Every structure is written in C-alpha cells, then in structure tokens.
Coordinates of C-alpha atoms in Angstrom, one line a residue:
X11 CA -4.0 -25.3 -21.5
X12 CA -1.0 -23.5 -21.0
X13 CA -1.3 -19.9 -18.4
X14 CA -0.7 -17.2 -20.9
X15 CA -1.9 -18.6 -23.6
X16 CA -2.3 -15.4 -26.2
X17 CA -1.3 -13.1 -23.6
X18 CA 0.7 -10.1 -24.5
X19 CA 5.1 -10.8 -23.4
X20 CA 4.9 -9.5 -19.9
X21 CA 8.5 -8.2 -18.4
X22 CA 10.0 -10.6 -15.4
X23 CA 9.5 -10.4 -12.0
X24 CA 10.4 -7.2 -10.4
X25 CA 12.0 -8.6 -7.6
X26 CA 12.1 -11.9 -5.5
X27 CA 11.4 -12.6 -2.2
X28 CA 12.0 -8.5 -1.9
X29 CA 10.9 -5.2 -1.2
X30 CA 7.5 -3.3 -2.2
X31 CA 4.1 -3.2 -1.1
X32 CA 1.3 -3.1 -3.3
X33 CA -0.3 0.7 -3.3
X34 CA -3.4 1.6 -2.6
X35 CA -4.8 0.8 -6.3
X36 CA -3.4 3.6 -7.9
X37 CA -3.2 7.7 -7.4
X38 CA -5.9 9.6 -6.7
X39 CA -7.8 11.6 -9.3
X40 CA -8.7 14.9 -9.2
X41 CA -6.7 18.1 -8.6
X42 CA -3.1 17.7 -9.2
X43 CA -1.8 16.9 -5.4
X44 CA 1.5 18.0 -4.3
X45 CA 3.8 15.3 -5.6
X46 CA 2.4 16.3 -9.3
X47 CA 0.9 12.4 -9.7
X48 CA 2.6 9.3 -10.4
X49 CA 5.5 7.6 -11.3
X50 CA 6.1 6.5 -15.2
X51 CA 4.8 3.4 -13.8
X52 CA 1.8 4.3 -12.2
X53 CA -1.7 3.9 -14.1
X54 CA -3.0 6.0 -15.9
X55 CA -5.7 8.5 -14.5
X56 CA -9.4 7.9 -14.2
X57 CA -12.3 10.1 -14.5
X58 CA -13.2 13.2 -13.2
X59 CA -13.8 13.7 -9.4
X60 CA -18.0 12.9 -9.0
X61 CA -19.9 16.3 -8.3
X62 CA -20.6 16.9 -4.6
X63 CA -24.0 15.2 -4.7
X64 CA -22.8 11.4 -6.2
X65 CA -20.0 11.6 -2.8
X66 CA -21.4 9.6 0.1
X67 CA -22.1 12.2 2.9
X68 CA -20.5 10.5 5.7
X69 CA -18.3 11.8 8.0
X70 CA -15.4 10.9 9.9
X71 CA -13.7 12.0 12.9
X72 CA -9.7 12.1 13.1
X73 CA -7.0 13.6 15.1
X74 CA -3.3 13.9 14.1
X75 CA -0.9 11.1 15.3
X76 CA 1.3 12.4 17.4
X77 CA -1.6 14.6 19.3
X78 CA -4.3 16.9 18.3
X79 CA -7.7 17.9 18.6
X80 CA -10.5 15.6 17.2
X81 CA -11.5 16.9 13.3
X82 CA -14.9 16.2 11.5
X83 CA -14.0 15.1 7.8
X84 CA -16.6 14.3 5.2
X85 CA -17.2 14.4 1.4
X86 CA -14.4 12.7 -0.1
X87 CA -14.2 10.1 -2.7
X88 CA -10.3 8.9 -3.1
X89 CA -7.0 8.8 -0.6
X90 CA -5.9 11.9 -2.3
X91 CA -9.0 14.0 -1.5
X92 CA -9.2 12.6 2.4
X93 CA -5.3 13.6 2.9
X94 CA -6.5 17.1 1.4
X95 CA -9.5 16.9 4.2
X96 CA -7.3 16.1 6.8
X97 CA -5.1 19.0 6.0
X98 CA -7.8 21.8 5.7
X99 CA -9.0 20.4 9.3
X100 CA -6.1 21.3 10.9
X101 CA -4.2 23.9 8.4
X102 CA -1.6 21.8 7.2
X103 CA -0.2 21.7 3.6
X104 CA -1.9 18.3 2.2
X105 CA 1.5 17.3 1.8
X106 CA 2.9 16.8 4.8
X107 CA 0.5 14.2 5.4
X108 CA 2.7 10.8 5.1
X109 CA -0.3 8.2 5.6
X110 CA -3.0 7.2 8.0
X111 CA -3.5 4.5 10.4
X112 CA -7.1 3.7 11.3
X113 CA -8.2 3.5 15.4
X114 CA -4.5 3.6 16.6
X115 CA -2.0 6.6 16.7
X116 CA 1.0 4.2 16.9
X117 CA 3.1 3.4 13.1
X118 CA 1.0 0.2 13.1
X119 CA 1.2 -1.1 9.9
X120 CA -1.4 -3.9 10.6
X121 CA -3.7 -0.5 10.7
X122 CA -2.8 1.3 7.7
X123 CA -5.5 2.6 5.8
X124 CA -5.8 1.5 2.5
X125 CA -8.7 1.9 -0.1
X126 CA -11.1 0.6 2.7
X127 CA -12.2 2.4 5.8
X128 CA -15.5 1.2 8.4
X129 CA -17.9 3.3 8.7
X130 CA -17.5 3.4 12.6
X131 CA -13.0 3.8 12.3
X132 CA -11.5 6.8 13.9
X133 CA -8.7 8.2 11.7
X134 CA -5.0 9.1 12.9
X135 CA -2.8 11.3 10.1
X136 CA 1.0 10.8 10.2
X137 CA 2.5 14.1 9.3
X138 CA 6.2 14.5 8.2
X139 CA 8.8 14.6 11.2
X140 CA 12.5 13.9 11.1
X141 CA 14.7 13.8 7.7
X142 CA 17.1 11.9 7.6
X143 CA 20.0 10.4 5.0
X144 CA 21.3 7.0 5.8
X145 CA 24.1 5.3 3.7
X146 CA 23.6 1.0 3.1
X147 CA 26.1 -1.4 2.8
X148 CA 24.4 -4.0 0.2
X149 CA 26.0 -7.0 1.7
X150 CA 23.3 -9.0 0.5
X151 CA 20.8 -9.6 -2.6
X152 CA 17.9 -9.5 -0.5
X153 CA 17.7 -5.7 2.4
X154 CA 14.7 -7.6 3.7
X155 CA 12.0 -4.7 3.3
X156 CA 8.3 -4.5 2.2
X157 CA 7.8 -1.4 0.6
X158 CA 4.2 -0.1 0.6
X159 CA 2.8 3.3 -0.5
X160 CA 0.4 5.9 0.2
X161 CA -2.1 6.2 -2.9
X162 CA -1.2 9.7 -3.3
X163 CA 2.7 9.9 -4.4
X164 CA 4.8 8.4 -1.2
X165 CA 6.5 5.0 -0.7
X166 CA 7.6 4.0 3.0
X167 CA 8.6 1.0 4.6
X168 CA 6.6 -1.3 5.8
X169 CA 8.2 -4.0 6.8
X170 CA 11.6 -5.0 7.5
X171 CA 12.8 -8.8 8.2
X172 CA 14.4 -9.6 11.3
X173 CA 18.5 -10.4 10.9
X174 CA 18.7 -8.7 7.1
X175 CA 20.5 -5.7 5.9
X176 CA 18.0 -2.9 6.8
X177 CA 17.2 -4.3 10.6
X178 CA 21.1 -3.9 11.7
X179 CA 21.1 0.0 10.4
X180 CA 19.0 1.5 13.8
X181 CA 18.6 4.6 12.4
X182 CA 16.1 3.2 9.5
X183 CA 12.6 2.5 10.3
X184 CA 9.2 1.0 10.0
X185 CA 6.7 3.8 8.5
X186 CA 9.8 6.0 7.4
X187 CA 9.0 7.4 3.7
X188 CA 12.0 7.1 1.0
X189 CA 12.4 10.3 -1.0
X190 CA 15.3 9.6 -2.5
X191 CA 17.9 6.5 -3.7
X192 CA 21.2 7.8 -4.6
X193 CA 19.8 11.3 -5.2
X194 CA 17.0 9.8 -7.5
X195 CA 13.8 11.6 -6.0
X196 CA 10.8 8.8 -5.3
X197 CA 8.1 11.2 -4.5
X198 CA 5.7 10.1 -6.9
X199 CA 6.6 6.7 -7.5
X200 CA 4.6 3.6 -6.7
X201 CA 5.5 1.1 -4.2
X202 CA 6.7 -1.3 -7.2
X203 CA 9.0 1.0 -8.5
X204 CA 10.3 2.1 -5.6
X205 CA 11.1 -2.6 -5.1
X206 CA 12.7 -2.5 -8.6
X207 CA 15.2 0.1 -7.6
X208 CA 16.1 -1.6 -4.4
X209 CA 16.5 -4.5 -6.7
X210 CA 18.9 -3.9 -9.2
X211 CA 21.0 -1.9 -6.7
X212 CA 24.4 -4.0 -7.3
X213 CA 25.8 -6.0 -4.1
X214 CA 28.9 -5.2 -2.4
X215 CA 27.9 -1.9 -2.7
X216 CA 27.0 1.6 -0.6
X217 CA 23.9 3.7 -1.2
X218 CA 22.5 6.3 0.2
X219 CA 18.9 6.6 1.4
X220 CA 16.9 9.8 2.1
X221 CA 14.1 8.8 4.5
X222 CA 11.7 11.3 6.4
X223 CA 10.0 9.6 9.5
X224 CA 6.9 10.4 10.4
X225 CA 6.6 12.8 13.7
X226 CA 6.3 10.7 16.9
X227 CA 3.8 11.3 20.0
X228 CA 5.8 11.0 23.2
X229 CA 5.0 7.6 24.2
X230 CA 6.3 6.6 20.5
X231 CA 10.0 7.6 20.7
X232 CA 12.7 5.2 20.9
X233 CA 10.2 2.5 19.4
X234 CA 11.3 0.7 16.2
X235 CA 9.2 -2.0 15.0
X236 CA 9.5 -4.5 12.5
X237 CA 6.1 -4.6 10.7
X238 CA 3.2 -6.4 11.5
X239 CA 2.7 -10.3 11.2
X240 CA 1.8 -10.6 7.1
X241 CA -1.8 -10.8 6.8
X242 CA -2.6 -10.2 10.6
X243 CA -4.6 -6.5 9.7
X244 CA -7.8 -7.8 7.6
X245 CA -10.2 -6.8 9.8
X246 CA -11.6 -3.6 8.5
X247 CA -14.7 -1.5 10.5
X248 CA -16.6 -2.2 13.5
X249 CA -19.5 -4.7 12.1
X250 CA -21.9 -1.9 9.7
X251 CA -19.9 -2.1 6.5
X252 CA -17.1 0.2 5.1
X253 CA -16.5 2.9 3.3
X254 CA -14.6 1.9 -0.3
X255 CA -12.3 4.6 -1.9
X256 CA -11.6 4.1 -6.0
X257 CA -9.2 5.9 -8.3
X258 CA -12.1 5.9 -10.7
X259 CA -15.8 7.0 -9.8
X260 CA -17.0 7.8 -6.8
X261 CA -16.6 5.9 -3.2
X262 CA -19.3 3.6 -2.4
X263 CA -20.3 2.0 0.9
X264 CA -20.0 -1.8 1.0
X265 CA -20.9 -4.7 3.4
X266 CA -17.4 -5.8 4.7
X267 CA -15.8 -8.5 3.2
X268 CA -16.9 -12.4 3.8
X269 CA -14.8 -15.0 5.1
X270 CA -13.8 -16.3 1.9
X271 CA -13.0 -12.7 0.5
X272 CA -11.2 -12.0 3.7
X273 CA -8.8 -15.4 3.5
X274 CA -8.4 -14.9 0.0
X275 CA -7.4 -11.2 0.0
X276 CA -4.7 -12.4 3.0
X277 CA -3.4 -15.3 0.9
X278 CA -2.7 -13.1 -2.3
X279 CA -1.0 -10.3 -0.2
X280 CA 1.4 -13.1 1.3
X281 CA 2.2 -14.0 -2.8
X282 CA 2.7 -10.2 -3.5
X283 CA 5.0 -9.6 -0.4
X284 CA 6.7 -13.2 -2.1
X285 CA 7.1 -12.3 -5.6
X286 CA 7.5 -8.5 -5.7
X287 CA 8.0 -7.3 -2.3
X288 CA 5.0 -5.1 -1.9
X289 CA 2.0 -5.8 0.5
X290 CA -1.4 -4.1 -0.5
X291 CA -4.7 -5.2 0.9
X292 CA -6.6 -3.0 -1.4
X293 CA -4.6 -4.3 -4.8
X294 CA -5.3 -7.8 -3.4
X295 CA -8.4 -7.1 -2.8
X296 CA -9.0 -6.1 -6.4
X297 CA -7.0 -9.3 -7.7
X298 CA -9.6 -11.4 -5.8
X299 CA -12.6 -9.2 -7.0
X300 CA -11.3 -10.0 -10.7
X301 CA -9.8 -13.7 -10.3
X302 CA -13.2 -15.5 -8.2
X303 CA -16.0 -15.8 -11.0
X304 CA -13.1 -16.2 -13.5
X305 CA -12.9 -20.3 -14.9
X306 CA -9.2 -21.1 -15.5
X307 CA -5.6 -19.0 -14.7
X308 CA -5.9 -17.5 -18.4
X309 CA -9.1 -16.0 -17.8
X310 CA -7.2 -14.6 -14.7
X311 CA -4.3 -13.3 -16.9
X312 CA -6.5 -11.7 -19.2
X313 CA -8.2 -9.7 -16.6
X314 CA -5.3 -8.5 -14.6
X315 CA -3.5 -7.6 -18.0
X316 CA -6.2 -5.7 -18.7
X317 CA -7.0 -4.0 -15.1
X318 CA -3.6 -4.2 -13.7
X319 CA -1.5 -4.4 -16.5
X320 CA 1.5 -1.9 -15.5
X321 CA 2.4 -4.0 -12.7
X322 CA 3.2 -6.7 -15.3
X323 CA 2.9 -10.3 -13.5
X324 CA 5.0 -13.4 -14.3
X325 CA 2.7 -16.0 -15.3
X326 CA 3.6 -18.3 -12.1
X327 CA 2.8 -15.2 -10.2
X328 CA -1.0 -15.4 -11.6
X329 CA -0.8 -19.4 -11.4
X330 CA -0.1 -19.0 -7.8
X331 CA -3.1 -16.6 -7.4
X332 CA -5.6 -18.7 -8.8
X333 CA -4.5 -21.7 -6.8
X334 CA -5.0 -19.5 -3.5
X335 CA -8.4 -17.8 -4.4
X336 CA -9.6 -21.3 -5.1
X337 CA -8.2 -22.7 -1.9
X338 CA -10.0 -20.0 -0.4
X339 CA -13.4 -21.1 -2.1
X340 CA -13.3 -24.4 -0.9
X341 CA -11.7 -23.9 2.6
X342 CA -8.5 -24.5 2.8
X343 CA -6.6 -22.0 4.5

C-alpha cells in the first residue's frame, strides 16, 4: 500500500541536508516564561502544570557553567519550570538561562539536556554572555549548521559542518543562540522554524545574524567546537533510571532506555539532522515511542500526523523512519 495513503497534504520538506535540531518536544506549560511561548509553529499548549503533590520529589544538584556554587533544585515537571528553578537558586531572571548541559560545564552538545535527565546527573546552566551581530555571505545553498533548541523559546547552534559557510566565519559558534535573522526576532521560535528561515535565505546573498553566546568559564575561552559526533550523546543517567520531562502532565521517572530504544532513537536523529537539519534526542525519542508497535509506514504517518503534526513530514521522511526503527528491532545497526 502506498505511505500516505488517506493522509492529510503535508507541506515539503523544510530543508535538505540543513540546519535545525529537533526541540525538546515542545514549550513548556505553565506560567507564561519570558519569551511569551512559541513560535506560530510551535504546538499548541498542554494542560495545566500538575499540583505540587502529582510532581516527583526529587532533587537535583547544579551549579552555573562558567562557575558557581552547587544549588539544590527539586519539584519541577517541564524544561520551562527547571530553567525557572535554576534561576530562583542563584537569583537570576529565568531568562537568561540559554540551556543546560548535564555532568559537564563545557558547551558540549553531546551533553545537552533534553526532555530526559538520570536520576544521579549533576546539572550545569548556561547563562547569556557575549552579544554579538555577524553579517553571512550565502555563498552556498547549504551554511552547514544543526540548529537545536531549548524547550522554552531559544534556538542555538548545534552543530556546524567542517569546510561550509558558517565554520570559515570564527566569530560564530557552537551553543551560540540566534535572536535575530535580518532583524526578524527568533526568540520564541522552534528549532524548525528557525532551519526554514536559514533555508529560503537566497544565495549570493549577505545577512545578518544576531547571536548571544553563552558566558564562558576561564578554561573555555578561545575554544570553538564543531558539535559532537551525531548520535555519540545517548547515554542518559548513571545506571537507576531517569527523570522524563513532558509538555503535557506531569514528569515521571523511567527505567533508561534499552538497547533497541537507544539505537533506534540514534538512527532517527541522524534522519532528522538529514532531512530538516534539526537534531532532537527527545523528539526522536517520541517518533520511536509512536512508530515501534505500529504495523506498516501508514500506521506511522497517522500517528505522527496526529502527535507531531506541525512539523509536517514528507512521506519519504516517515518511510525512512520506519525502515530504521525496524532495523533497530531486528539488529542491524
């Protein structure tokens, strides 16, 4: 049978081979945070916050990236909620908290917390630093970045491909957050929005980037890095399980993922970084929770239409996924 079969006309690809990073499974619910919610893109809000009693009671130590006392945080449920805990601890405004790496203060993006955190991790903030505005030649089709975001209103870079565009321009890089293309504020935009404007940029062209990079511990300065190996920062927790954060409902604690859920999840971020340049362990993670009891590609289709349905998939996109979740199944990696 045909993939798509019934399915409702889905837009094209966003980009190929290109920039964005799947988010962290959507914005946070809640209180309005600082950036005032999504992009016109983003999905749509979930329930109310849980009361205090449904919220696991666990708590978490953390310090600030570029050096700070250790913080006790506990009692949260989303991203959006744990940036707000990290900024009561040390009496910051929640938003200049760009994102969070998890047992490493270095702009690893192999150790960027997502919608998953072990129940043993230590947690290091990335606050705002430096601002900066950087103008782009687009000599090319491709910049060669992977665009990610924060699950509460910020996109950043988290990737950029050795010999393109973006690695010749020194001043732009890895973990710095785009506020702005061409004067177009971003803050609030998911990662895949963010991709789609770096897309249809025309080439031979100059644009202008606003970037803010986050604020560097001593030992960090001068370092630029390129992004982690795709697919090389899985591993999640110390061995007792992890902690799982959800746009909708409260977090629950899970066992960590098996070694099929853990190839699988690292197969379909590789196709996202592919097809819409975005990585996202936590959106693959979902894609895999959705596509492994599912019979045939349509039955895939019809569940990400209806879960994930503003990221809008091509229909080789979802082919592609089902082939690599059953790979996965059967062992071959």
């Amino acid at each position: 049978m045909p993939l798509g079969l019934g399915r409702r006309k889905k837009a094209p690809p966003l980009v190929e081979n290109e920039e964005a990073e799947p988010g962290r499974g959507g914005l946070g619910v809640g209180e309005p945070g600082p950036l005032g919610g999504g992009g016109a893109g983003a999905p749509q809000m979930g329930l109310p916050p849980p009361p205090p009693a449904l919220r696991p009671r666990l708590v978490f130590h953390t310090q600030l990236a570029h050096g700070s006392p250790t913080g006790r945080i506990e009692g949260f449920t989303n991203v959006k909620e744990l940036y707000g805990k990290i900024a009561e601890a040390f009496r910051l405004p929640a938003a200049e908290v760009m994102f969070c790496t998890l047992n490493t203060h270095k702009v690893d993006m192999d150790k960027l917390l997502g919608g998953q955190i072990g129940l043993e991790d230590f947690i290091f903030a990335h606050v705002k630093g430096q601002r900066k505005e950087v103008e782009v030649f687009k000599s090319e089709e491709a910049l060669g970045l992977t665009i990610t975001d924060n699950g509460a209103g910020y996109a950043f870079i988290k990737r950029i491909k050795e010999g393109s565009v973006i690695d010749h321009i020194q001043l732009i890089s890895v973990g710095d957050m785009i506020e702005a293309i061409n004067g177009q504020s971003l803050l609030g935009c998911r990662h895949y929005e963010v991709a789609r404007l770096l897309k249809e940029l025309p080439r031979g062209r100059t644009f202008t980037l606003k970037l803010t990079e986050p604020r560097k511990a001593f030992d960090m300065i001068s370092v630029r890095s390129g992004g982690g190996r795709p697919g090389s920062g899985l591993q999640l927790g110390t061995g007792r399980g992890t902690l799982r954060l959800r746009s909708r409902g409260p977090a629950t604690v899970e066992d960590l993922p098996s070694a099929f859920e853990e190839k699988a999840i690292e197969k379909v971020d590789d196709l996202l970084e592919s097809y819409m340049g975005i990585r996202d362990t936590e959106l693959a993670a979902t894609m895999v929770e959705l596509g492994k009891d599912k019979r045939n590609p349509d039955e895939l289709a019809e569940a990400l239409d209806e879960r994930l349905g503003d990221f809008a998939f091509p229909d080789e996109f979802v082919f592609d996924v089902w082939g690599a979740i059953g790979d996965a199944k059967v062992g071959r990696y």
